[in-house]
């Protein structure tokens, strides 16, 4: 028994040595070199206690290195938890004859057009959308649905490349930029107003065994222009949206699972609009744990790390944290509320950053830069400058604490423009 893990994150949030302490075979990690320094980690040297750890610099190296490492260490499992790796790892499993989800299992979670097709067929509301091959197709859709319009990559993540076009001039410019020739990699959607909710949880043996909804108190797509603090907050068990969001997510998972029943063991992150007229509209869903610090918020709620549990389930290891959180016949509810407040990176020279918060209800605190550093703009919705995870007995108190911390973050962060 041995596992090869394709890793495209810093290592601090993924302590595999602790998560897999009872795994009896070799643990081999192939990690992206460029994921460390931007998140304040040193590039690893040596194996860090793993059987083997090596770094890759370019995506085209991954397939060959995985095949080599799988053969060298007799891999029985291949795992990749980052959105950019989910489909590729499934393809490699199929090529190497290893167990786990195949491309057909994960494609509905990666291709947003296919995802919406499956969901809509199951009665889950999605935004009007199309895959426009030409600029004329775009204009036809705009003529029917008007503005704003939303463009995203069919296989995108972290809001990278997402564009919201609000008028005809912006649309004309985008068509000139994007449609020099026919293409089919973009999804065009009608804009859905309302607040974005997200549901995070775990599927084990094909069943949604643990899940909970939260709500972004900001627009994800504003990551590049928002200089202030942003709050993301779990919903109360008694919130009228809580049960509806959980039910919609369960139906969506069933719709995407398909006749083959896969994938069987995975975390998930669903994003769902709650519209001003009280509709729930699926934005998208991924078959991996939520990015940013959603895993840490969820752990504060339930004592379960979704990435850890997902990986252990895929390897057939016991899930003691999950067993403590789930009682047969009862829907698990958090013992306390939790959320996060964050600030995005913005370009300039960092003069000052926040002090470590001393409140006892602060669960985690991170800084992803240091004074004197020149930082670029945020490259995606998880490119943070600082994040705090906090808890409270109630949602209202948790929100009060997070907003107070957010105001303090704003006061303590000082970034100056770099002279040109």
GROMACS .gro file of C-alpha atoms in nm:
model
  420
    1UNK     CA    1   0.000   0.000   0.000
    2UNK     CA    2   0.140   0.341  -0.099
    3UNK     CA    3   0.001   0.678  -0.208
    4UNK     CA    4   0.122   0.948  -0.445
    5UNK     CA    5  -0.025   1.292  -0.367
    6UNK     CA    6  -0.023   1.569  -0.626
    7UNK     CA    7  -0.012   1.884  -0.414
    8UNK     CA    8  -0.077   2.241  -0.536
    9UNK     CA    9  -0.102   2.436  -0.209
   10UNK     CA   10   0.122   2.550   0.073
   11UNK     CA   11   0.188   2.264   0.315
   12UNK     CA   12   0.079   2.434   0.640
   13UNK     CA   13  -0.293   2.368   0.577
   14UNK     CA   14  -0.217   2.009   0.466
   15UNK     CA   15  -0.014   1.832   0.739
   16UNK     CA   16  -0.018   1.492   0.570
   17UNK     CA   17   0.228   1.351   0.826
   18UNK     CA   18  -0.036   1.403   1.097
   19UNK     CA   19  -0.339   1.319   0.886
   20UNK     CA   20  -0.185   0.990   0.768
   21UNK     CA   21  -0.007   0.893   1.091
   22UNK     CA   22  -0.165   0.546   1.078
   23UNK     CA   23  -0.111   0.487   0.706
   24UNK     CA   24   0.120   0.189   0.679
   25UNK     CA   25   0.275   0.249   0.338
   26UNK     CA   26   0.496   0.509   0.168
   27UNK     CA   27   0.360   0.864   0.135
   28UNK     CA   28   0.500   1.034  -0.177
   29UNK     CA   29   0.429   1.402  -0.248
   30UNK     CA   30   0.471   1.583  -0.579
   31UNK     CA   31   0.425   1.953  -0.498
   32UNK     CA   32   0.403   2.272  -0.705
   33UNK     CA   33   0.706   2.489  -0.629
   34UNK     CA   34   0.519   2.816  -0.691
   35UNK     CA   35   0.262   2.756  -0.416
   36UNK     CA   36   0.491   2.821  -0.119
   37UNK     CA   37   0.650   3.165  -0.116
   38UNK     CA   38   0.332   3.358  -0.215
   39UNK     CA   39   0.171   3.216   0.100
   40UNK     CA   40   0.460   3.294   0.333
   41UNK     CA   41   0.618   2.945   0.334
   42UNK     CA   42   0.974   2.856   0.250
   43UNK     CA   43   1.027   2.623  -0.041
   44UNK     CA   44   1.070   2.278   0.119
   45UNK     CA   45   1.413   2.123   0.141
   46UNK     CA   46   1.450   1.749   0.182
   47UNK     CA   47   1.162   1.509   0.235
   48UNK     CA   48   1.019   1.669   0.554
   49UNK     CA   49   0.965   1.326   0.703
   50UNK     CA   50   0.769   1.187   0.406
   51UNK     CA   51   0.890   0.889   0.210
   52UNK     CA   52   0.964   1.120  -0.082
   53UNK     CA   53   0.886   1.484  -0.160
   54UNK     CA   54   0.976   1.653  -0.486
   55UNK     CA   55   0.876   1.977  -0.653
   56UNK     CA   56   0.752   2.046  -1.003
   57UNK     CA   57   0.777   2.375  -1.191
   58UNK     CA   58   0.555   2.316  -1.495
   59UNK     CA   59   0.225   2.136  -1.541
   60UNK     CA   60   0.356   1.934  -1.832
   61UNK     CA   61   0.597   1.759  -1.592
   62UNK     CA   62   0.321   1.616  -1.372
   63UNK     CA   63   0.197   1.319  -1.574
   64UNK     CA   64   0.544   1.180  -1.637
   65UNK     CA   65   0.657   1.228  -1.278
   66UNK     CA   66   0.340   1.068  -1.139
   67UNK     CA   67   0.388   0.765  -1.362
   68UNK     CA   68   0.753   0.737  -1.257
   69UNK     CA   69   0.681   0.776  -0.885
   70UNK     CA   70   0.386   0.538  -0.899
   71UNK     CA   71   0.607   0.271  -1.053
   72UNK     CA   72   0.903   0.337  -0.821
   73UNK     CA   73   0.699   0.321  -0.500
   74UNK     CA   74   0.434   0.071  -0.612
   75UNK     CA   75   0.149   0.319  -0.572
   76UNK     CA   76  -0.190   0.178  -0.485
   77UNK     CA   77  -0.359   0.520  -0.465
   78UNK     CA   78  -0.326   0.855  -0.639
   79UNK     CA   79  -0.476   1.169  -0.484
   80UNK     CA   80  -0.506   1.531  -0.596
   81UNK     CA   81  -0.728   1.767  -0.396
   82UNK     CA   82  -0.673   2.096  -0.582
   83UNK     CA   83  -0.931   2.199  -0.840
   84UNK     CA   84  -0.661   2.224  -1.106
   85UNK     CA   85  -0.564   1.859  -1.046
   86UNK     CA   86  -0.896   1.680  -0.990
   87UNK     CA   87  -0.956   1.586  -1.354
   88UNK     CA   88  -0.592   1.526  -1.444
   89UNK     CA   89  -0.543   1.294  -1.146
   90UNK     CA   90  -0.857   1.103  -1.248
   91UNK     CA   91  -0.711   1.062  -1.598
   92UNK     CA   92  -0.383   0.936  -1.452
   93UNK     CA   93  -0.565   0.688  -1.227
   94UNK     CA   94  -0.734   0.547  -1.534
   95UNK     CA   95  -0.407   0.527  -1.729
   96UNK     CA   96  -0.224   0.362  -1.440
   97UNK     CA   97  -0.508   0.129  -1.340
   98UNK     CA   98  -0.536   0.272  -0.987
   99UNK     CA   99  -0.859   0.280  -0.787
  100UNK     CA  100  -1.063   0.595  -0.740
  101UNK     CA  101  -1.272   0.835  -0.949
  102UNK     CA  102  -1.234   0.823  -1.326
  103UNK     CA  103  -1.262   1.122  -1.563
  104UNK     CA  104  -1.630   1.053  -1.628
  105UNK     CA  105  -1.693   1.068  -1.253
  106UNK     CA  106  -1.536   1.410  -1.196
  107UNK     CA  107  -1.604   1.584  -1.528
  108UNK     CA  108  -1.954   1.703  -1.420
  109UNK     CA  109  -1.783   1.880  -1.128
  110UNK     CA  110  -1.517   2.040  -1.351
  111UNK     CA  111  -1.706   2.138  -1.667
  112UNK     CA  112  -1.946   2.410  -1.556
  113UNK     CA  113  -2.164   2.372  -1.865
  114UNK     CA  114  -2.204   1.997  -1.810
  115UNK     CA  115  -2.260   2.062  -1.439
  116UNK     CA  116  -2.551   2.297  -1.507
  117UNK     CA  117  -2.698   2.055  -1.760
  118UNK     CA  118  -2.706   1.772  -1.504
  119UNK     CA  119  -2.837   1.997  -1.227
  120UNK     CA  120  -3.114   2.151  -1.437
  121UNK     CA  121  -3.226   1.806  -1.550
  122UNK     CA  122  -3.274   1.718  -1.181
  123UNK     CA  123  -3.486   2.029  -1.118
  124UNK     CA  124  -3.211   2.241  -0.961
  125UNK     CA  125  -3.241   2.601  -1.080
  126UNK     CA  126  -2.936   2.741  -1.260
  127UNK     CA  127  -2.876   3.074  -1.435
  128UNK     CA  128  -2.963   3.099  -1.805
  129UNK     CA  129  -2.639   3.018  -1.981
  130UNK     CA  130  -2.471   2.917  -2.305
  131UNK     CA  131  -2.132   2.820  -2.444
  132UNK     CA  132  -2.088   3.084  -2.714
  133UNK     CA  133  -1.858   2.979  -2.994
  134UNK     CA  134  -1.850   3.317  -3.168
  135UNK     CA  135  -1.907   3.683  -3.097
  136UNK     CA  136  -2.239   3.657  -3.279
  137UNK     CA  137  -2.349   3.389  -3.030
  138UNK     CA  138  -2.259   3.627  -2.747
  139UNK     CA  139  -2.463   3.912  -2.899
  140UNK     CA  140  -2.762   3.681  -2.949
  141UNK     CA  141  -2.755   3.580  -2.581
  142UNK     CA  142  -2.715   3.942  -2.469
  143UNK     CA  143  -3.011   4.042  -2.682
  144UNK     CA  144  -3.232   3.799  -2.493
  145UNK     CA  145  -3.097   3.835  -2.138
  146UNK     CA  146  -2.956   4.189  -2.124
  147UNK     CA  147  -2.697   4.311  -1.875
  148UNK     CA  148  -2.507   4.238  -1.657
  149UNK     CA  149  -2.352   3.932  -1.821
  150UNK     CA  150  -2.101   3.694  -1.661
  151UNK     CA  151  -1.816   3.522  -1.845
  152UNK     CA  152  -1.614   3.245  -1.682
  153UNK     CA  153  -1.388   2.964  -1.794
  154UNK     CA  154  -1.575   2.634  -1.811
  155UNK     CA  155  -1.299   2.472  -1.603
  156UNK     CA  156  -1.203   2.776  -1.394
  157UNK     CA  157  -1.169   2.819  -1.018
  158UNK     CA  158  -1.102   3.088  -0.753
  159UNK     CA  159  -1.287   3.342  -0.973
  160UNK     CA  160  -0.973   3.362  -1.191
  161UNK     CA  161  -1.069   3.510  -1.528
  162UNK     CA  162  -1.427   3.581  -1.423
  163UNK     CA  163  -1.566   3.892  -1.595
  164UNK     CA  164  -1.890   4.076  -1.520
  165UNK     CA  165  -1.989   4.298  -1.813
  166UNK     CA  166  -2.240   4.570  -1.733
  167UNK     CA  167  -2.295   4.753  -2.061
  168UNK     CA  168  -2.267   4.730  -2.438
  169UNK     CA  169  -1.930   4.903  -2.456
  170UNK     CA  170  -1.775   4.652  -2.215
  171UNK     CA  171  -1.929   4.365  -2.414
  172UNK     CA  172  -1.799   4.501  -2.746
  173UNK     CA  173  -1.449   4.530  -2.603
  174UNK     CA  174  -1.463   4.178  -2.458
  175UNK     CA  175  -1.578   4.024  -2.786
  176UNK     CA  176  -1.291   4.193  -2.968
  177UNK     CA  177  -1.048   4.066  -2.707
  178UNK     CA  178  -1.180   3.710  -2.669
  179UNK     CA  179  -1.328   3.609  -3.004
  180UNK     CA  180  -1.065   3.638  -3.272
  181UNK     CA  181  -1.166   3.283  -3.368
  182UNK     CA  182  -1.434   3.034  -3.259
  183UNK     CA  183  -1.386   2.877  -2.915
  184UNK     CA  184  -1.583   2.663  -2.670
  185UNK     CA  185  -1.399   2.707  -2.339
  186UNK     CA  186  -1.606   2.997  -2.203
  187UNK     CA  187  -1.940   2.989  -2.025
  188UNK     CA  188  -2.171   3.290  -2.059
  189UNK     CA  189  -2.439   3.339  -1.795
  190UNK     CA  190  -2.714   3.585  -1.715
  191UNK     CA  191  -2.633   3.771  -1.394
  192UNK     CA  192  -2.805   3.638  -1.082
  193UNK     CA  193  -2.864   3.905  -0.815
  194UNK     CA  194  -2.843   3.825  -0.445
  195UNK     CA  195  -2.609   3.707  -0.175
  196UNK     CA  196  -2.384   3.407  -0.241
  197UNK     CA  197  -2.408   3.116   0.003
  198UNK     CA  198  -2.177   2.818   0.014
  199UNK     CA  199  -2.231   2.467   0.145
  200UNK     CA  200  -1.930   2.260   0.245
  201UNK     CA  201  -1.922   1.900   0.348
  202UNK     CA  202  -1.824   1.542   0.295
  203UNK     CA  203  -1.947   1.248   0.088
  204UNK     CA  204  -1.853   0.900   0.210
  205UNK     CA  205  -1.948   0.589   0.016
  206UNK     CA  206  -2.172   0.798  -0.207
  207UNK     CA  207  -2.372   0.966   0.072
  208UNK     CA  208  -2.360   1.324   0.200
  209UNK     CA  209  -2.274   1.250   0.563
  210UNK     CA  210  -2.184   1.598   0.690
  211UNK     CA  211  -2.251   1.946   0.551
  212UNK     CA  212  -2.316   2.303   0.662
  213UNK     CA  213  -2.400   2.632   0.487
  214UNK     CA  214  -2.231   2.969   0.521
  215UNK     CA  215  -2.283   3.302   0.349
  216UNK     CA  216  -2.031   3.539   0.196
  217UNK     CA  217  -2.105   3.892   0.310
  218UNK     CA  218  -1.927   4.025  -0.001
  219UNK     CA  219  -1.897   3.961  -0.374
  220UNK     CA  220  -1.636   3.700  -0.462
  221UNK     CA  221  -1.570   3.866  -0.795
  222UNK     CA  222  -1.458   4.191  -0.627
  223UNK     CA  223  -1.132   4.037  -0.500
  224UNK     CA  224  -0.922   4.263  -0.722
  225UNK     CA  225  -1.086   4.593  -0.622
  226UNK     CA  226  -1.201   4.554  -0.260
  227UNK     CA  227  -0.949   4.711  -0.018
  228UNK     CA  228  -1.155   4.647   0.296
  229UNK     CA  229  -1.232   4.355   0.526
  230UNK     CA  230  -1.459   4.076   0.399
  231UNK     CA  231  -1.671   3.854   0.625
  232UNK     CA  232  -1.779   3.494   0.557
  233UNK     CA  233  -2.016   3.351   0.817
  234UNK     CA  234  -2.182   3.016   0.898
  235UNK     CA  235  -2.562   3.013   0.914
  236UNK     CA  236  -2.756   2.933   1.231
  237UNK     CA  237  -2.930   2.594   1.256
  238UNK     CA  238  -3.258   2.784   1.285
  239UNK     CA  239  -3.204   3.003   0.979
  240UNK     CA  240  -3.478   2.932   0.722
  241UNK     CA  241  -3.209   2.902   0.453
  242UNK     CA  242  -3.010   2.632   0.631
  243UNK     CA  243  -3.235   2.334   0.555
  244UNK     CA  244  -3.312   2.456   0.204
  245UNK     CA  245  -2.944   2.493   0.116
  246UNK     CA  246  -2.860   2.148   0.252
  247UNK     CA  247  -3.147   1.988   0.061
  248UNK     CA  248  -3.053   2.161  -0.265
  249UNK     CA  249  -2.690   2.055  -0.226
  250UNK     CA  250  -2.787   1.693  -0.166
  251UNK     CA  251  -3.003   1.692  -0.479
  252UNK     CA  252  -2.721   1.849  -0.681
  253UNK     CA  253  -2.470   1.590  -0.564
  254UNK     CA  254  -2.710   1.311  -0.659
  255UNK     CA  255  -2.764   1.467  -1.003
  256UNK     CA  256  -2.392   1.495  -1.074
  257UNK     CA  257  -2.308   1.150  -0.939
  258UNK     CA  258  -2.475   0.989  -1.237
  259UNK     CA  259  -2.550   0.625  -1.311
  260UNK     CA  260  -2.195   0.513  -1.231
  261UNK     CA  261  -2.230   0.644  -0.878
  262UNK     CA  262  -1.896   0.823  -0.862
  263UNK     CA  263  -1.705   0.983  -0.711
  264UNK     CA  264  -1.782   0.798  -0.389
  265UNK     CA  265  -1.555   0.960  -0.128
  266UNK     CA  266  -1.484   1.331  -0.149
  267UNK     CA  267  -1.528   1.669   0.011
  268UNK     CA  268  -1.738   1.928  -0.172
  269UNK     CA  269  -1.782   2.302  -0.197
  270UNK     CA  270  -2.110   2.431  -0.345
  271UNK     CA  271  -2.188   2.795  -0.422
  272UNK     CA  272  -2.555   2.894  -0.436
  273UNK     CA  273  -2.721   3.232  -0.491
  274UNK     CA  274  -3.002   3.343  -0.260
  275UNK     CA  275  -3.194   3.593  -0.473
  276UNK     CA  276  -3.392   3.895  -0.350
  277UNK     CA  277  -3.715   3.709  -0.440
  278UNK     CA  278  -3.606   3.413  -0.218
  279UNK     CA  279  -3.498   3.165  -0.486
  280UNK     CA  280  -3.194   2.939  -0.455
  281UNK     CA  281  -2.993   2.923  -0.778
  282UNK     CA  282  -2.692   2.693  -0.812
  283UNK     CA  283  -2.377   2.874  -0.918
  284UNK     CA  284  -2.142   2.572  -0.915
  285UNK     CA  285  -2.013   2.283  -0.706
  286UNK     CA  286  -1.670   2.123  -0.674
  287UNK     CA  287  -1.575   1.772  -0.558
  288UNK     CA  288  -1.299   1.895  -0.325
  289UNK     CA  289  -1.286   2.095  -0.004
  290UNK     CA  290  -1.337   2.471  -0.015
  291UNK     CA  291  -1.032   2.690  -0.063
  292UNK     CA  292  -0.910   2.977   0.146
  293UNK     CA  293  -0.974   2.905   0.512
  294UNK     CA  294  -1.311   2.736   0.472
  295UNK     CA  295  -1.162   2.409   0.597
  296UNK     CA  296  -1.053   2.577   0.920
  297UNK     CA  297  -1.395   2.738   0.970
  298UNK     CA  298  -1.562   2.401   0.916
  299UNK     CA  299  -1.324   2.238   1.164
  300UNK     CA  300  -1.421   2.503   1.419
  301UNK     CA  301  -1.787   2.414   1.361
  302UNK     CA  302  -1.761   2.035   1.375
  303UNK     CA  303  -1.407   1.927   1.466
  304UNK     CA  304  -1.373   1.775   1.117
  305UNK     CA  305  -1.115   1.882   0.858
  306UNK     CA  306  -1.279   1.816   0.521
  307UNK     CA  307  -0.955   1.765   0.327
  308UNK     CA  308  -0.818   1.525   0.588
  309UNK     CA  309  -1.140   1.324   0.602
  310UNK     CA  310  -1.169   1.314   0.224
  311UNK     CA  311  -0.816   1.180   0.184
  312UNK     CA  312  -0.854   0.927   0.465
  313UNK     CA  313  -1.183   0.805   0.315
  314UNK     CA  314  -1.019   0.760  -0.026
  315UNK     CA  315  -0.745   0.552   0.140
  316UNK     CA  316  -0.991   0.339   0.337
  317UNK     CA  317  -0.871   0.471   0.675
  318UNK     CA  318  -1.097   0.519   0.979
  319UNK     CA  319  -1.272   0.856   1.024
  320UNK     CA  320  -1.285   0.906   1.402
  321UNK     CA  321  -1.346   1.283   1.383
  322UNK     CA  322  -1.645   1.224   1.158
  323UNK     CA  323  -1.781   0.954   1.385
  324UNK     CA  324  -1.770   1.196   1.679
  325UNK     CA  325  -1.954   1.464   1.480
  326UNK     CA  326  -2.230   1.249   1.330
  327UNK     CA  327  -2.500   1.078   1.534
  328UNK     CA  328  -2.711   0.811   1.360
  329UNK     CA  329  -3.055   0.938   1.267
  330UNK     CA  330  -2.980   1.303   1.347
  331UNK     CA  331  -2.866   1.587   1.124
  332UNK     CA  332  -2.536   1.714   1.269
  333UNK     CA  333  -2.545   2.074   1.390
  334UNK     CA  334  -2.250   2.286   1.505
  335UNK     CA  335  -2.191   2.326   1.878
  336UNK     CA  336  -2.095   2.689   1.811
  337UNK     CA  337  -2.087   2.935   1.525
  338UNK     CA  338  -1.778   3.034   1.327
  339UNK     CA  339  -1.664   3.245   1.037
  340UNK     CA  340  -1.372   3.431   0.890
  341UNK     CA  341  -1.275   3.788   0.816
  342UNK     CA  342  -1.011   3.855   0.555
  343UNK     CA  343  -0.841   4.119   0.348
  344UNK     CA  344  -0.720   4.067  -0.008
  345UNK     CA  345  -0.375   4.150  -0.134
  346UNK     CA  346  -0.359   4.481  -0.317
  347UNK     CA  347  -0.064   4.626  -0.505
  348UNK     CA  348   0.193   4.837  -0.326
  349UNK     CA  349   0.462   4.853  -0.062
  350UNK     CA  350   0.354   4.712   0.274
  351UNK     CA  351   0.434   4.953   0.556
  352UNK     CA  352   0.233   4.793   0.838
  353UNK     CA  353   0.034   4.476   0.906
  354UNK     CA  354  -0.202   4.375   1.189
  355UNK     CA  355  -0.089   4.256   1.528
  356UNK     CA  356  -0.178   3.902   1.636
  357UNK     CA  357  -0.530   3.924   1.785
  358UNK     CA  358  -0.538   3.832   2.154
  359UNK     CA  359  -0.908   3.755   2.197
  360UNK     CA  360  -0.972   3.401   2.328
  361UNK     CA  361  -1.236   3.338   2.062
  362UNK     CA  362  -0.986   3.390   1.779
  363UNK     CA  363  -0.923   3.037   1.651
  364UNK     CA  364  -0.663   3.110   1.380
  365UNK     CA  365  -0.470   3.404   1.241
  366UNK     CA  366  -0.256   3.425   0.927
  367UNK     CA  367  -0.044   3.686   0.753
  368UNK     CA  368   0.063   3.619   0.395
  369UNK     CA  369   0.309   3.907   0.356
  370UNK     CA  370   0.554   4.109   0.564
  371UNK     CA  371   0.639   4.478   0.610
  372UNK     CA  372   0.875   4.606   0.344
  373UNK     CA  373   0.745   4.364   0.082
  374UNK     CA  374   0.605   4.485  -0.249
  375UNK     CA  375   0.297   4.281  -0.332
  376UNK     CA  376   0.106   4.247  -0.660
  377UNK     CA  377  -0.274   4.262  -0.690
  378UNK     CA  378  -0.477   3.962  -0.575
  379UNK     CA  379  -0.467   3.696  -0.845
  380UNK     CA  380  -0.784   3.519  -0.731
  381UNK     CA  381  -1.051   3.507  -0.463
  382UNK     CA  382  -0.820   3.312  -0.228
  383UNK     CA  383  -0.514   3.540  -0.261
  384UNK     CA  384  -0.532   3.685   0.090
  385UNK     CA  385  -0.324   3.939   0.274
  386UNK     CA  386  -0.453   3.834   0.617
  387UNK     CA  387  -0.726   3.606   0.755
  388UNK     CA  388  -0.878   3.555   1.099
  389UNK     CA  389  -1.110   3.266   1.194
  390UNK     CA  390  -1.328   3.332   1.498
  391UNK     CA  391  -1.604   3.156   1.691
  392UNK     CA  392  -1.900   3.258   1.908
  393UNK     CA  393  -2.205   3.101   2.073
  394UNK     CA  394  -2.441   3.258   1.815
  395UNK     CA  395  -2.425   3.379   1.457
  396UNK     CA  396  -2.511   3.734   1.559
  397UNK     CA  397  -2.227   3.747   1.812
  398UNK     CA  398  -1.989   3.584   1.564
  399UNK     CA  399  -2.071   3.848   1.304
  400UNK     CA  400  -2.021   4.127   1.560
  401UNK     CA  401  -1.680   3.988   1.652
  402UNK     CA  402  -1.573   3.943   1.291
  403UNK     CA  403  -1.678   4.293   1.189
  404UNK     CA  404  -1.499   4.443   1.488
  405UNK     CA  405  -1.185   4.252   1.393
  406UNK     CA  406  -1.228   4.360   1.032
  407UNK     CA  407  -1.238   4.727   1.130
  408UNK     CA  408  -0.918   4.674   1.327
  409UNK     CA  409  -0.749   4.503   1.032
  410UNK     CA  410  -0.834   4.797   0.810
  411UNK     CA  411  -0.683   5.040   1.060
  412UNK     CA  412  -0.362   4.839   1.102
  413UNK     CA  413  -0.288   4.761   0.736
  414UNK     CA  414  -0.090   5.028   0.555
  415UNK     CA  415   0.004   4.978   0.190
  416UNK     CA  416   0.163   5.260  -0.009
  417UNK     CA  417   0.173   5.298  -0.382
  418UNK     CA  418   0.511   5.216  -0.535
  419UNK     CA  419   0.652   5.514  -0.726
  420UNK     CA  420   0.663   5.443  -1.097
   0.00000   0.00000   0.00000
